[in-house]
Coordinates of C-alpha atoms and ligand atoms in Angstrom, one line a residue:
X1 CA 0.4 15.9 -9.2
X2 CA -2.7 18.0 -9.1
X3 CA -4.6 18.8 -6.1
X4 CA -7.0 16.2 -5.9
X5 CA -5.9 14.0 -8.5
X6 CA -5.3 10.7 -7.3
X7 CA -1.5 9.7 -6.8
X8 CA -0.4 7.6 -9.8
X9 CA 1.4 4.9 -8.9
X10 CA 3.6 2.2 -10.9
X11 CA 4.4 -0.7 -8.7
X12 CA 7.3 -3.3 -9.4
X13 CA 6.6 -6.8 -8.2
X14 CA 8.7 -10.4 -8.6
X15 CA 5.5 -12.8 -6.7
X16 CA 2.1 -13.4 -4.7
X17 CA 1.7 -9.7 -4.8
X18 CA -0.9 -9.0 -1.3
X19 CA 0.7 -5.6 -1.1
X20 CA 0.1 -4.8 -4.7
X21 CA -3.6 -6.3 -3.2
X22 CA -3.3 -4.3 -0.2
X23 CA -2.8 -1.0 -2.4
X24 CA -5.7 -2.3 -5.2
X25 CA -8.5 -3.0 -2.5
X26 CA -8.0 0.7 -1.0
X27 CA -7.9 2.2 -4.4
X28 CA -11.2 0.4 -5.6
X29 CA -13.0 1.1 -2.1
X30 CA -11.4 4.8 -2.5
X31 CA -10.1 5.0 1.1
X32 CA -7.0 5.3 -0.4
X33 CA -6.8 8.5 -3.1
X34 CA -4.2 6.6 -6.1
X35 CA -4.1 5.7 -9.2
X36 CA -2.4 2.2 -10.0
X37 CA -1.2 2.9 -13.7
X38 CA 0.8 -0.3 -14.1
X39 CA 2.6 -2.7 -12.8
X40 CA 6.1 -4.0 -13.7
X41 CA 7.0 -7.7 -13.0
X42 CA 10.3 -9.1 -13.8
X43 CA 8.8 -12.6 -13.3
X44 CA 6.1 -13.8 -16.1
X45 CA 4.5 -16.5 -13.6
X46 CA 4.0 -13.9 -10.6
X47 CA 0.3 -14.1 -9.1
X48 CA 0.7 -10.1 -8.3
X49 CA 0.2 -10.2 -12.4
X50 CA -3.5 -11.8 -12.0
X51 CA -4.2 -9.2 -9.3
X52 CA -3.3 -7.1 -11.4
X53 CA -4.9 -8.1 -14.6
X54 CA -8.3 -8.6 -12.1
X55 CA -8.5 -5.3 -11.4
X56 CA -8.2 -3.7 -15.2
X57 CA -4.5 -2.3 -14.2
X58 CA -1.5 -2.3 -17.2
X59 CA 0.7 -4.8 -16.5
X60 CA 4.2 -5.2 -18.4
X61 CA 6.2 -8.5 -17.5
X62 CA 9.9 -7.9 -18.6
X63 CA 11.6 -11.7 -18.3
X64 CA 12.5 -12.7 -21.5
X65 CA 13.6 -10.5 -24.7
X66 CA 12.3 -11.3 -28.5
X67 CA 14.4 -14.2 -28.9
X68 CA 13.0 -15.8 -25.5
X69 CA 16.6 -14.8 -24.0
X70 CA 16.3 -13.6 -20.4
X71 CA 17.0 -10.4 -20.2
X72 CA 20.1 -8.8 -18.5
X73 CA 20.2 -6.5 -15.6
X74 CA 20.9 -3.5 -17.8
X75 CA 17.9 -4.7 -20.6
X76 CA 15.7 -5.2 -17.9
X77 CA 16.3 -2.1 -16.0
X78 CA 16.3 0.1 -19.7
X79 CA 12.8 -1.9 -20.7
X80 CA 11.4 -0.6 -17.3
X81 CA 12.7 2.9 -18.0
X82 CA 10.8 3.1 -21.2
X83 CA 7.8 1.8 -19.5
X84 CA 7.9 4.5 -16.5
X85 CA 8.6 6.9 -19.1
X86 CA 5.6 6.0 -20.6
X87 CA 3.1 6.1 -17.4
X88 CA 4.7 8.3 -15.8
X89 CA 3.3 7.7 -11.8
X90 CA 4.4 10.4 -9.1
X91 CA 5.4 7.3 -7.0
X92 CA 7.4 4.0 -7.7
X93 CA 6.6 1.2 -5.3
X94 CA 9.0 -2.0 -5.0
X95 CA 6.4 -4.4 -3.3
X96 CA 8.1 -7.7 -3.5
X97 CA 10.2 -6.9 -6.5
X98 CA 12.8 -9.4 -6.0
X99 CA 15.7 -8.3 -8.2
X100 CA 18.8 -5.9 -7.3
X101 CA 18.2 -2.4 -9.4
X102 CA 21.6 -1.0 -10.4
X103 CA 22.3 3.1 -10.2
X104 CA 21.0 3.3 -14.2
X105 CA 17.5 2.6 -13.6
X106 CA 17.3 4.0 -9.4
X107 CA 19.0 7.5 -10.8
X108 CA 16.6 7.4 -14.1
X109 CA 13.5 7.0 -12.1
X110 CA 15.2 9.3 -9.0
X111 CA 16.8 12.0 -10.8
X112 CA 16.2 11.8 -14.4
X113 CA 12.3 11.6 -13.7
X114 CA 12.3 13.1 -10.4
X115 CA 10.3 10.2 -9.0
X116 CA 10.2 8.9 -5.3
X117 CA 10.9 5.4 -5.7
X118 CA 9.8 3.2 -2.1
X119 CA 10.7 0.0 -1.2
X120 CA 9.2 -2.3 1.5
X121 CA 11.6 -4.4 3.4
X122 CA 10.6 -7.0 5.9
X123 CA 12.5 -6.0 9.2
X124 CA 13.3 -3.1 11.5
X125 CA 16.2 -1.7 9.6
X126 CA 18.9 -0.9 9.5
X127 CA 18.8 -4.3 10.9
X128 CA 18.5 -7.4 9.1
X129 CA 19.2 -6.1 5.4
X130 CA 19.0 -8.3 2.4
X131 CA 17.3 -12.2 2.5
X132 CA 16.2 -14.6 5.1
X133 CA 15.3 -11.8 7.4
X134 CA 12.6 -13.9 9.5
X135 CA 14.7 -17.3 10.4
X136 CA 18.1 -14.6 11.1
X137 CA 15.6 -12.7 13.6
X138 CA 14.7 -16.1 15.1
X139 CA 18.1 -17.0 15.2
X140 CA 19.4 -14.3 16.8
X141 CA 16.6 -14.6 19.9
X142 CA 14.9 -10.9 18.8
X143 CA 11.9 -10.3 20.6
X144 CA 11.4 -7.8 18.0
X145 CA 10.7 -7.9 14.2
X146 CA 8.5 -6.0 11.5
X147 CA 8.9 -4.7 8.2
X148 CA 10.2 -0.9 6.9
X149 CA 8.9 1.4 4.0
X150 CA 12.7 3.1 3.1
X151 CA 13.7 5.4 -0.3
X152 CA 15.4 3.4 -2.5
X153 CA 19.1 4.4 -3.0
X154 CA 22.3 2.9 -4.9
X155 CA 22.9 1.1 -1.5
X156 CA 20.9 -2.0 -0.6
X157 CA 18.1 -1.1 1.8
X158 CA 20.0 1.3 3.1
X159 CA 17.7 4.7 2.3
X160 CA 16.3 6.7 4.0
X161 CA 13.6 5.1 6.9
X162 CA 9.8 6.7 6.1
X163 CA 8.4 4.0 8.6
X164 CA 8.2 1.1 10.1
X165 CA 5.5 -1.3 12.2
X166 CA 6.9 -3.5 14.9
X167 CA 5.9 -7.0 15.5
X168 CA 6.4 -9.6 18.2
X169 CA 8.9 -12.3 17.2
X170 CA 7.9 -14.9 20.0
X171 CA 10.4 -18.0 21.4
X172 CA 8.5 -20.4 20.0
X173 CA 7.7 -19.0 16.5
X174 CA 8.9 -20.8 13.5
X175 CA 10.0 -18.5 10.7
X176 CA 6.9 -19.1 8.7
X177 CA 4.9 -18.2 11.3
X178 CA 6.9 -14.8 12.1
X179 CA 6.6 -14.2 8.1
X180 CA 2.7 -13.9 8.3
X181 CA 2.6 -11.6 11.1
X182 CA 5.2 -9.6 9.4
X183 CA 3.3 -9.7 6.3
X184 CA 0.0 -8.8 7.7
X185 CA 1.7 -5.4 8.9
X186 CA 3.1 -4.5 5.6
X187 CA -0.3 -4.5 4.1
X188 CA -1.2 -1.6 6.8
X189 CA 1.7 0.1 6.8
X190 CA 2.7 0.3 3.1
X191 CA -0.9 1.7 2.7
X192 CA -0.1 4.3 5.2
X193 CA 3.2 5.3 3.7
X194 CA 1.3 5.8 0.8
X195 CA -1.4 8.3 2.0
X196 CA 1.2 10.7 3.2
X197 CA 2.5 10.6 0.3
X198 CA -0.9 11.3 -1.6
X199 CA -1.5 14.1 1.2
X200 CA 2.2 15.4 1.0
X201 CA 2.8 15.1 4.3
X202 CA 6.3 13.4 2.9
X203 CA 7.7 15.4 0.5
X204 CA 11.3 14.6 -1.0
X205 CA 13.5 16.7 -2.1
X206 CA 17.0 16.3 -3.2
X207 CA 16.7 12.5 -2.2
X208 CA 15.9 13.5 1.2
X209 CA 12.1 12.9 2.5
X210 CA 11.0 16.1 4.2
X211 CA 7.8 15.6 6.5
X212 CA 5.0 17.9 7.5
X213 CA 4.1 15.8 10.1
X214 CA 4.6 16.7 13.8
X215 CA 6.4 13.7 14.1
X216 CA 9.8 12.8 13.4
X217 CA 10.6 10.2 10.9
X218 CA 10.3 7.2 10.7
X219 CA 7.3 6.9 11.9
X220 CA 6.7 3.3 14.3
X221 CA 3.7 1.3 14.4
X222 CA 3.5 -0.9 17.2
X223 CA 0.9 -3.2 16.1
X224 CA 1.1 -6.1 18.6
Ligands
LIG301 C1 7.2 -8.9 1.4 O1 7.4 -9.6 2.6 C2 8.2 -7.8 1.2 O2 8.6 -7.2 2.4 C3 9.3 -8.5 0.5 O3 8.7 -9.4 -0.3 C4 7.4 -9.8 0.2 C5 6.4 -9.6 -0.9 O4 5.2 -10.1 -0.6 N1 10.2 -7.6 -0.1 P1 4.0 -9.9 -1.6 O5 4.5 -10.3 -3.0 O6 3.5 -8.5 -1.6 O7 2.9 -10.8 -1.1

């Protein structure tokens, strides 16, 4: 990237798509210095597609091959290779993408192209990895929840921390109503993770971040 130059970014959705939104209204009112130069959905019916398509930005859905098979892992995850190839962003951004990425396509985009790749998880991990992450919060009486911006690694949600915002879980919350709270703080804090990135105050290097903050990471948002 060139000093300056906006930070192009590919982002890889699977639905609804308000992050992609989040990132798309900061770009267009320039508080945020990107480039969105595509998305990637692996879902042809997602409404982060429209968003997308509303705002002039490339979009590539990768469901179903030439002979209307669904593609594979593998012929998915090579498709989206070619694609990247193609755009070549200085950041990858799984907001919603909803499909497990195997070590072909995380190392191609990591190490083959050299490319961050973030993902945005919704709880405080390393707690509550994988689904269902609202109602096993309620479950398990938290008092606390929120959602993570981690580098994606071969293991499941299980890079590296960049940050995270907290959130109340309250008694009486059901877990649609956690959800919404949780949502609303990803769309400020994967917006932040992203402007240190465009100001390089996150670096990585060797798959690990380096910051030039003067704080430690992650970084913690306490937003109620
Ligand atoms: C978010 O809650 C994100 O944490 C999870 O999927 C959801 C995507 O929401 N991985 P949206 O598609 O950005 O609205």
């Amino acid at each position: 990237m060139k000093n300056n130059s906006p930070l192009k970014i590919a982002v890889l959705v699977s639905g609804s798509g308000s992050n992609l939104q989040a990132l798309i209204d900061k770009q267009l009112n320039q508080s945020l210095n990107i480039n969105i130069v595509g998305v990637i959905s692996n879902k042809s019916d997602a409404y982060a597609l429209t968003r997308a398509t509303s705002a002039n930005i490339p979009t590539a859905i990768i469901d179903k091959d030439d002979n209307g098979k669904q593609y594979t892992r593998i012929g998915f995850e090579n498709q989206a290779l070619e694609i990247l190839k193609a755009w070549q962003p200085d950041l990858v951004v799984l907001a919603g993408f909803m499909r497990i990425l195997t070590p072909l396509f995380i190392d191609g985009v990591t190490v083959g192209m050299a490319i961050p790749m973030i993902n945005l998880h919704p709880s405080l991990l390393p707690s509550y990895k994988g689904l269902n992450t609202h109602a096993r919060v309620l479950q398990s009486g938290e008092r606390q929840h929120g959602c993570s911006v981690h580098l994606v690694t071969q293991a499941l949600d299980a890079g590296a921390v960049l940050a995270q915002a907290i959130v109340s879980a309250h008694v009486n919350d059901t877990p649609e109503q956690l959800a919404q709270r949780v949502h609303q703080s990803e769309h400020q804090l994967l917006p932040l993770v992203v402007d240190l990135f465009v100001k390089q105050l996150i670096t990585i290097k060797d798959g690990k971040p380096n910051t030039a903050l003067p704080l430690a990471l992650p970084l913690k948002l306490v937003l109620d």
